[in-house]
Amino acid sequence: MKQEIRKAEHEALEALNGASDPTGVRALKARYVGRKGAVTKLLRKLSSLPAEERPETGRLLNEVKKRLEEVFEKALQAFEADHEETLADALDVTLPGRPVARGRIHPITQITRAICEIFQGLGFEIVEGPDVEFDYYNFEALNIPQYHPARDMHDTFYISQKIVLRTHTSPIQVRVMESQPPPVRIIAPGKAYRVDYDVSHTPMFYQVEGLMVQENVSFGDLKGILTTFARQIFDEETSLRFRPSFFPFTEPSAEVDIRCVICRGKGCRVCSHTGWLEVLGAGMVHPAVFEMVGYDTDHCTGFAFGMGVERIAMLKYGIDDIRKFYENDLRFLEQF
Ligand code: PHE
């Protein structure tokens, strides 16, 4: 029996010498000192020995078992330490990280936000309205009845006879006045839609609408507010020109040009050699519009304006084709 024990120990140590990975060591551990291992089996045989041999053989067996368990455990620990060392070698934590491609805010959104911020600073509140609009708000309530020739200016996308994609942000004026009494001071950014496509028109474009109504608002206030705005969005040297124009919902009406920011008024390709660029429509709110929303025309006056956001962005960044904003060419978009 003692010989058997020594033999098992010897074999186990030999085999361990040849083990090359932790899995191998674990298998050996099971084979010798596991529940069905060789040394464990010898322990069970103890009871068949003559009584006087049992204590000594038992002591020896227990010693061997303990020693083997320790040796296997140490071997496993050694493998683990080795493994950690290799991992540390393979991982160079000082390498610079790979750059992650970052998205950015679209230039039109950037300009829309900048415009709104300037007007917020002047006491205007931001509101919004639906893109899909009733004919009533888009035309009728703005003093453009059915069959009015002014409808031809709008190249409307019709959803049905009574529903359109709004052709401008002016219907928001009506919705706001319908829902609250004066004073009103709002700015309304949003999309507008017209059947049109060339270097300066896309079927969907952005406008920012402004409306101010209270007692004694004058055309002078309109000029002051718009001039302040233009000097903030462009620069202090910017000047504005008001040209008489026509909109059914304002009287008097004006188209507003800014001195060309590219050539400073000398004349260039962008301003068609006029020195001026049209950026917005404006005017004093027509009494017919006030009547439609139930405002007292004896006690309030107001001005409204609507500007093209792409137009402002093109001028600010010197872009000569509006369609570039909507082609999603990253080489273009990444510049902003
Ligand atoms: N809604 C007009 C347009 O889209 C612009 C405008 C707004 C004009 C408000 C006057 C007052 O052309």
CSV table of C-alpha atoms and ligand atoms in Angstrom, one decimal:
chain,number,residue,atom,x,y,z
A,1,MET,CA,0.0,0.0,0.0
A,2,LYS,CA,2.8,2.4,1.0
A,3,GLN,CA,4.4,1.7,-2.3
A,4,GLU,CA,1.2,2.4,-4.2
A,5,ILE,CA,1.0,5.7,-2.5
A,6,ARG,CA,4.5,6.7,-3.3
A,7,LYS,CA,4.0,5.6,-6.9
A,8,ALA,CA,0.8,7.7,-7.2
A,9,GLU,CA,2.6,10.8,-5.8
A,10,HIS,CA,5.5,10.3,-8.1
A,11,GLU,CA,3.3,9.9,-11.2
A,12,ALA,CA,1.3,13.0,-10.3
A,13,LEU,CA,4.4,15.2,-9.9
A,14,GLU,CA,5.8,13.9,-13.2
A,15,ALA,CA,2.6,14.6,-15.0
A,16,LEU,CA,2.4,18.1,-13.5
A,17,ASN,CA,5.9,18.8,-15.0
A,18,GLY,CA,4.5,18.1,-18.4
A,19,ALA,CA,1.3,20.3,-18.0
A,20,SER,CA,1.4,23.3,-20.3
A,21,ASP,CA,-1.8,25.1,-19.4
A,22,PRO,CA,-4.3,25.6,-16.5
A,23,THR,CA,-6.8,23.2,-18.1
A,24,GLY,CA,-4.2,20.4,-18.0
A,25,VAL,CA,-3.4,21.1,-14.4
A,26,ARG,CA,-7.1,21.1,-13.4
A,27,ALA,CA,-7.4,17.7,-15.2
A,28,LEU,CA,-4.5,16.2,-13.2
A,29,LYS,CA,-5.8,17.6,-10.0
A,30,ALA,CA,-9.1,15.8,-10.7
A,31,ARG,CA,-7.3,12.6,-11.7
A,32,TYR,CA,-5.2,12.4,-8.4
A,33,VAL,CA,-6.9,14.2,-5.6
A,34,GLY,CA,-10.5,14.7,-7.0
A,35,ARG,CA,-13.5,12.9,-5.7
A,36,LYS,CA,-12.7,9.9,-7.9
A,37,GLY,CA,-9.0,10.5,-8.0
A,38,ALA,CA,-6.3,7.8,-7.4
A,39,VAL,CA,-5.2,9.1,-4.0
A,40,THR,CA,-8.8,9.4,-2.8
A,41,LYS,CA,-9.5,5.9,-3.9
A,42,LEU,CA,-6.5,4.6,-1.8
A,43,LEU,CA,-8.0,6.4,1.2
A,44,ARG,CA,-11.1,4.4,0.8
A,45,LYS,CA,-9.1,1.2,0.7
A,46,LEU,CA,-7.7,2.0,4.2
A,47,SER,CA,-10.4,0.1,6.0
A,48,SER,CA,-9.3,-3.2,4.3
A,49,LEU,CA,-5.8,-3.0,5.9
A,50,PRO,CA,-4.9,-4.8,9.1
A,51,ALA,CA,-5.7,-2.6,12.1
A,52,GLU,CA,-2.1,-2.0,13.1
A,53,GLU,CA,-1.0,-0.7,9.6
A,54,ARG,CA,-4.0,1.7,9.3
A,55,PRO,CA,-2.7,4.7,11.4
A,56,GLU,CA,0.7,5.1,9.7
A,57,THR,CA,-0.6,4.5,6.2
A,58,GLY,CA,-3.5,6.8,6.8
A,59,ARG,CA,-1.1,9.6,8.0
A,60,LEU,CA,1.1,9.1,4.9
A,61,LEU,CA,-1.9,9.2,2.5
A,62,ASN,CA,-3.2,12.4,4.1
A,63,GLU,CA,0.2,14.0,3.8
A,64,VAL,CA,0.6,13.1,0.2
A,65,LYS,CA,-2.9,14.3,-0.6
A,66,LYS,CA,-2.3,17.6,1.1
A,67,ARG,CA,1.1,18.1,-0.6
A,68,LEU,CA,-0.3,17.3,-4.1
A,69,GLU,CA,-3.3,19.7,-3.5
A,70,GLU,CA,-0.8,22.5,-2.6
A,71,VAL,CA,1.4,21.8,-5.6
A,72,PHE,CA,-1.5,21.9,-8.0
A,73,GLU,CA,-2.8,25.1,-6.5
A,74,LYS,CA,0.6,26.8,-6.9
A,75,ALA,CA,0.8,25.7,-10.5
A,76,LEU,CA,-2.6,27.2,-11.3
A,77,GLN,CA,-1.6,30.5,-9.6
A,78,ALA,CA,1.6,30.6,-11.6
A,79,PHE,CA,-0.3,30.2,-14.9
A,80,GLU,CA,-2.7,33.0,-13.9
A,81,ALA,CA,0.1,35.5,-13.0
A,82,ASP,CA,1.7,34.7,-16.3
A,83,HIS,CA,-1.5,35.3,-18.2
A,84,GLU,CA,-1.9,38.8,-16.6
A,85,GLU,CA,1.6,39.7,-17.5
A,86,THR,CA,1.0,38.8,-21.2
A,87,LEU,CA,-2.3,40.9,-21.2
A,88,ALA,CA,-0.4,43.9,-19.8
A,89,ASP,CA,2.2,43.5,-22.5
A,90,ALA,CA,-0.4,43.3,-25.3
A,91,LEU,CA,-2.3,46.3,-24.1
A,92,ASP,CA,-0.5,49.6,-24.6
A,93,VAL,CA,-2.6,52.0,-22.5
A,94,THR,CA,-0.5,54.9,-23.6
A,95,LEU,CA,-1.6,54.7,-27.2
A,96,PRO,CA,-3.8,57.7,-28.2
A,97,GLY,CA,-7.5,56.8,-28.7
A,98,ARG,CA,-9.1,56.5,-32.2
A,99,PRO,CA,-11.0,59.7,-33.0
A,100,VAL,CA,-14.8,59.3,-33.0
A,101,ALA,CA,-16.6,61.0,-35.9
A,102,ARG,CA,-18.8,63.7,-34.4
A,103,GLY,CA,-21.9,65.1,-35.9
A,104,ARG,CA,-22.7,68.8,-35.9
A,105,ILE,CA,-25.6,71.2,-36.0
A,106,HIS,CA,-26.8,71.9,-39.5
A,107,PRO,CA,-25.9,75.4,-40.7
A,108,ILE,CA,-29.6,76.3,-41.2
A,109,THR,CA,-30.4,75.2,-37.6
A,110,GLN,CA,-27.4,77.2,-36.3
A,111,ILE,CA,-28.7,80.4,-38.1
A,112,THR,CA,-32.3,79.8,-37.1
A,113,ARG,CA,-31.1,79.6,-33.5
A,114,ALA,CA,-29.0,82.7,-33.8
A,115,ILE,CA,-31.9,84.7,-35.3
A,116,CYS,CA,-34.3,83.6,-32.6
A,117,GLU,CA,-31.7,84.4,-29.9
A,118,ILE,CA,-31.4,88.0,-31.1
A,119,PHE,CA,-35.1,88.5,-31.1
A,120,GLN,CA,-35.5,86.9,-27.7
A,121,GLY,CA,-33.0,89.5,-26.5
A,122,LEU,CA,-35.4,92.2,-27.9
A,123,GLY,CA,-38.3,90.7,-25.9
A,124,PHE,CA,-39.9,88.4,-28.5
A,125,GLU,CA,-41.2,85.0,-27.5
A,126,ILE,CA,-40.7,81.9,-29.7
A,127,VAL,CA,-43.8,80.1,-30.9
A,128,GLU,CA,-44.4,77.4,-33.6
A,129,GLY,CA,-47.3,76.3,-35.8
A,130,PRO,CA,-48.2,73.3,-38.0
A,131,ASP,CA,-46.5,72.6,-41.3
A,132,VAL,CA,-49.7,71.1,-42.7
A,133,GLU,CA,-52.1,74.0,-42.5
A,134,PHE,CA,-55.7,74.9,-43.3
A,135,ASP,CA,-56.2,77.1,-46.4
A,136,TYR,CA,-58.0,79.4,-43.9
A,137,TYR,CA,-54.8,80.2,-41.9
A,138,ASN,CA,-52.4,80.2,-44.8
A,139,PHE,CA,-54.6,82.4,-47.1
A,140,GLU,CA,-58.1,83.4,-46.1
A,141,ALA,CA,-57.4,84.9,-42.7
A,142,LEU,CA,-54.4,86.7,-44.2
A,143,ASN,CA,-56.7,88.7,-46.5
A,144,ILE,CA,-56.0,86.4,-49.5
A,145,PRO,CA,-59.5,85.1,-50.4
A,146,GLN,CA,-60.0,82.3,-52.9
A,147,TYR,CA,-59.4,83.4,-56.5
A,148,HIS,CA,-57.3,86.4,-55.3
A,149,PRO,CA,-54.5,86.9,-57.8
A,150,ALA,CA,-52.0,87.1,-54.9
A,151,ARG,CA,-52.4,83.3,-54.5
A,152,ASP,CA,-50.4,82.9,-57.7
A,153,MET,CA,-47.3,84.2,-55.8
A,154,HIS,CA,-47.3,81.1,-53.7
A,155,ASP,CA,-47.1,78.0,-55.9
A,156,THR,CA,-48.9,76.0,-53.3
A,157,PHE,CA,-48.6,72.2,-52.5
A,158,TYR,CA,-52.2,71.2,-51.9
A,159,ILE,CA,-53.0,68.3,-49.6
A,160,SER,CA,-56.8,68.7,-50.3
A,161,GLN,CA,-59.0,71.5,-51.3
A,162,LYS,CA,-58.9,72.9,-47.8
A,163,ILE,CA,-55.5,71.8,-46.6
A,164,VAL,CA,-52.1,72.9,-47.8
A,165,LEU,CA,-48.4,72.7,-46.9
A,166,ARG,CA,-48.0,76.2,-45.5
A,167,THR,CA,-46.4,78.4,-48.1
A,168,HIS,CA,-45.0,80.8,-45.5
A,169,THR,CA,-44.9,81.1,-41.7
A,170,SER,CA,-47.4,83.9,-41.7
A,171,PRO,CA,-50.4,81.6,-40.7
A,172,ILE,CA,-48.7,81.4,-37.2
A,173,GLN,CA,-49.4,85.2,-36.8
A,174,VAL,CA,-53.1,84.4,-37.2
A,175,ARG,CA,-53.0,81.4,-34.8
A,176,VAL,CA,-51.3,83.5,-32.1
A,177,MET,CA,-53.6,86.5,-32.4
A,178,GLU,CA,-56.7,84.2,-32.3
A,179,SER,CA,-55.5,82.7,-29.1
A,180,GLN,CA,-54.5,85.8,-27.1
A,181,PRO,CA,-55.2,89.5,-26.8
A,182,PRO,CA,-52.6,92.2,-27.5
A,183,PRO,CA,-49.8,93.0,-26.7
A,184,VAL,CA,-48.1,90.4,-28.9
A,185,ARG,CA,-44.4,90.1,-29.5
A,186,ILE,CA,-43.5,86.7,-31.1
A,187,ILE,CA,-41.0,85.1,-33.4
A,188,ALA,CA,-41.9,82.0,-35.2
A,189,PRO,CA,-39.3,79.8,-36.9
A,190,GLY,CA,-40.3,76.9,-39.2
A,191,LYS,CA,-40.4,75.3,-42.6
A,192,ALA,CA,-42.4,76.6,-45.6
A,193,TYR,CA,-43.1,74.9,-48.9
A,194,ARG,CA,-43.5,76.0,-52.4
A,195,VAL,CA,-43.4,74.3,-55.8
A,196,ASP,CA,-40.0,75.8,-56.9
A,197,TYR,CA,-36.5,74.6,-57.5
A,198,ASP,CA,-33.4,76.5,-58.7
A,199,VAL,CA,-30.2,78.2,-57.3
A,200,SER,CA,-32.2,80.3,-54.9
A,201,HIS,CA,-35.3,78.2,-54.3
A,202,THR,CA,-35.9,74.8,-52.8
A,203,PRO,CA,-39.4,73.2,-52.4
A,204,MET,CA,-38.9,73.2,-48.6
A,205,PHE,CA,-37.2,76.2,-47.0
A,206,TYR,CA,-37.1,77.9,-43.7
A,207,GLN,CA,-38.6,81.2,-42.6
A,208,VAL,CA,-38.7,83.2,-39.4
A,209,GLU,CA,-41.8,85.1,-38.9
A,210,GLY,CA,-42.0,88.1,-36.5
A,211,LEU,CA,-45.1,89.9,-35.2
A,212,MET,CA,-45.4,92.8,-32.8
A,213,VAL,CA,-48.9,94.2,-31.9
A,214,GLN,CA,-49.8,96.8,-29.2
A,215,GLU,CA,-50.8,100.4,-28.9
A,216,ASN,CA,-48.9,102.8,-31.1
A,217,VAL,CA,-46.5,100.5,-32.8
A,218,SER,CA,-45.2,102.3,-35.9
A,219,PHE,CA,-43.2,101.6,-39.1
A,220,GLY,CA,-40.3,103.4,-37.3
A,221,ASP,CA,-40.3,100.6,-34.7
A,222,LEU,CA,-40.2,98.0,-37.5
A,223,LYS,CA,-37.2,99.8,-39.0
A,224,GLY,CA,-35.5,100.0,-35.7
A,225,ILE,CA,-36.0,96.4,-34.7
A,226,LEU,CA,-34.9,95.0,-38.1
A,227,THR,CA,-31.9,97.3,-38.2
A,228,THR,CA,-30.8,96.2,-34.8
A,229,PHE,CA,-31.3,92.6,-35.8
A,230,ALA,CA,-29.3,93.0,-39.1
A,231,ARG,CA,-26.4,94.6,-37.2
A,232,GLN,CA,-26.3,91.7,-34.8
A,233,ILE,CA,-26.5,88.9,-37.2
A,234,PHE,CA,-24.1,90.4,-39.7
A,235,ASP,CA,-22.0,93.3,-38.3
A,236,GLU,CA,-22.3,96.9,-37.1
A,237,GLU,CA,-21.7,98.3,-40.6
A,238,THR,CA,-24.7,96.6,-42.1
A,239,SER,CA,-27.4,98.9,-43.5
A,240,LEU,CA,-30.9,98.2,-44.7
A,241,ARG,CA,-33.0,99.5,-47.5
A,242,PHE,CA,-36.8,99.4,-47.4
A,243,ARG,CA,-38.5,99.2,-50.9
A,244,PRO,CA,-42.3,99.7,-51.3
A,245,SER,CA,-43.9,96.3,-52.0
A,246,PHE,CA,-47.2,94.5,-51.7
A,247,PHE,CA,-48.5,91.8,-49.4
A,248,PRO,CA,-52.3,91.4,-48.9
A,249,PHE,CA,-51.8,91.1,-45.2
A,250,THR,CA,-49.7,94.2,-44.6
A,251,GLU,CA,-50.3,97.9,-45.5
A,252,PRO,CA,-48.0,99.6,-46.2
A,253,SER,CA,-45.7,96.7,-47.2
A,254,ALA,CA,-42.0,96.6,-47.9
A,255,GLU,CA,-39.3,94.4,-49.2
A,256,VAL,CA,-36.1,94.8,-47.2
A,257,ASP,CA,-32.7,94.6,-48.7
A,258,ILE,CA,-29.4,94.6,-46.9
A,259,ARG,CA,-26.2,96.1,-48.3
A,260,CYS,CA,-24.4,93.2,-50.0
A,261,VAL,CA,-22.1,91.7,-47.3
A,262,ILE,CA,-19.8,90.3,-50.0
A,263,CYS,CA,-18.9,93.5,-51.9
A,264,ARG,CA,-20.2,96.0,-49.3
A,265,GLY,CA,-22.4,97.7,-52.0
A,266,LYS,CA,-19.8,98.0,-54.8
A,267,GLY,CA,-21.7,95.4,-56.9
A,268,CYS,CA,-20.8,91.7,-57.4
A,269,ARG,CA,-22.1,88.5,-58.8
A,270,VAL,CA,-24.0,87.5,-55.6
A,271,CYS,CA,-26.0,90.8,-55.5
A,272,SER,CA,-26.3,90.9,-59.4
A,273,HIS,CA,-24.3,94.1,-59.3
A,274,THR,CA,-26.9,96.1,-57.5
A,275,GLY,CA,-25.1,96.3,-54.2
A,276,TRP,CA,-28.2,95.1,-52.3
A,277,LEU,CA,-29.7,91.7,-51.4
A,278,GLU,CA,-33.3,91.0,-50.6
A,279,VAL,CA,-33.7,89.2,-47.3
A,280,LEU,CA,-37.2,89.7,-46.0
A,281,GLY,CA,-40.8,90.9,-46.5
A,282,ALA,CA,-42.4,93.1,-43.9
A,283,GLY,CA,-45.1,95.7,-43.3
A,284,MET,CA,-47.8,97.1,-40.9
A,285,VAL,CA,-50.5,94.5,-40.2
A,286,HIS,CA,-53.5,95.0,-42.4
A,287,PRO,CA,-56.7,96.0,-40.6
A,288,ALA,CA,-58.5,93.2,-42.4
A,289,VAL,CA,-56.3,90.7,-40.6
A,290,PHE,CA,-57.0,92.3,-37.2
A,291,GLU,CA,-60.7,92.1,-38.0
A,292,MET,CA,-60.4,88.4,-38.8
A,293,VAL,CA,-58.9,87.6,-35.4
A,294,GLY,CA,-61.2,90.0,-33.5
A,295,TYR,CA,-58.6,92.7,-32.6
A,296,ASP,CA,-59.8,96.2,-32.0
A,297,THR,CA,-58.3,98.2,-34.9
A,298,ASP,CA,-58.9,101.5,-33.0
A,299,HIS,CA,-56.5,100.5,-30.2
A,300,CYS,CA,-53.7,98.5,-31.7
A,301,THR,CA,-51.3,98.6,-34.6
A,302,GLY,CA,-48.6,96.2,-35.4
A,303,PHE,CA,-45.9,95.2,-37.7
A,304,ALA,CA,-45.0,91.8,-39.2
A,305,PHE,CA,-42.1,90.4,-41.1
A,306,GLY,CA,-41.0,87.2,-42.6
A,307,MET,CA,-37.4,86.3,-43.5
A,308,GLY,CA,-35.8,83.5,-45.5
A,309,VAL,CA,-33.3,81.7,-43.2
A,310,GLU,CA,-31.3,80.1,-46.2
A,311,ARG,CA,-30.9,83.6,-47.7
A,312,ILE,CA,-29.4,84.9,-44.4
A,313,ALA,CA,-27.2,81.8,-44.1
A,314,MET,CA,-26.0,82.2,-47.8
A,315,LEU,CA,-25.0,85.8,-47.1
A,316,LYS,CA,-23.3,85.1,-43.8
A,317,TYR,CA,-21.3,82.2,-45.2
A,318,GLY,CA,-20.9,83.3,-48.8
A,319,ILE,CA,-22.7,80.4,-50.3
A,320,ASP,CA,-24.0,80.8,-53.9
A,321,ASP,CA,-26.4,77.9,-54.3
A,322,ILE,CA,-29.2,77.3,-51.8
A,323,ARG,CA,-29.4,73.6,-52.8
A,324,LYS,CA,-26.1,72.9,-51.1
A,325,PHE,CA,-27.9,73.0,-47.8
A,326,TYR,CA,-30.0,70.0,-48.7
A,327,GLU,CA,-27.6,67.7,-50.5
A,328,ASN,CA,-26.1,66.3,-47.3
A,329,ASP,CA,-22.6,66.5,-48.7
A,330,LEU,CA,-20.4,66.0,-45.6
A,331,ARG,CA,-17.6,68.0,-47.2
A,332,PHE,CA,-20.0,71.0,-47.3
A,333,LEU,CA,-21.6,70.4,-43.9
A,334,GLU,CA,-18.4,69.8,-42.0
A,335,GLN,CA,-17.3,73.4,-42.6
A,336,PHE,CA,-19.8,74.8,-40.2
B,1,PHE,N1,-45.1,85.8,-45.7
B,1,PHE,C1,-44.4,86.6,-46.6
B,1,PHE,C2,-43.7,85.7,-47.6
B,1,PHE,O1,-43.5,84.6,-47.4
B,1,PHE,C3,-43.4,87.5,-45.9
B,1,PHE,C4,-44.1,88.5,-45.0
B,1,PHE,C5,-44.3,88.2,-43.7
B,1,PHE,C6,-44.4,89.8,-45.5
B,1,PHE,C7,-44.9,89.2,-42.9
B,1,PHE,C8,-45.0,90.7,-44.7
B,1,PHE,C9,-45.2,90.4,-43.4
B,1,PHE,O2,-43.3,86.2,-48.6
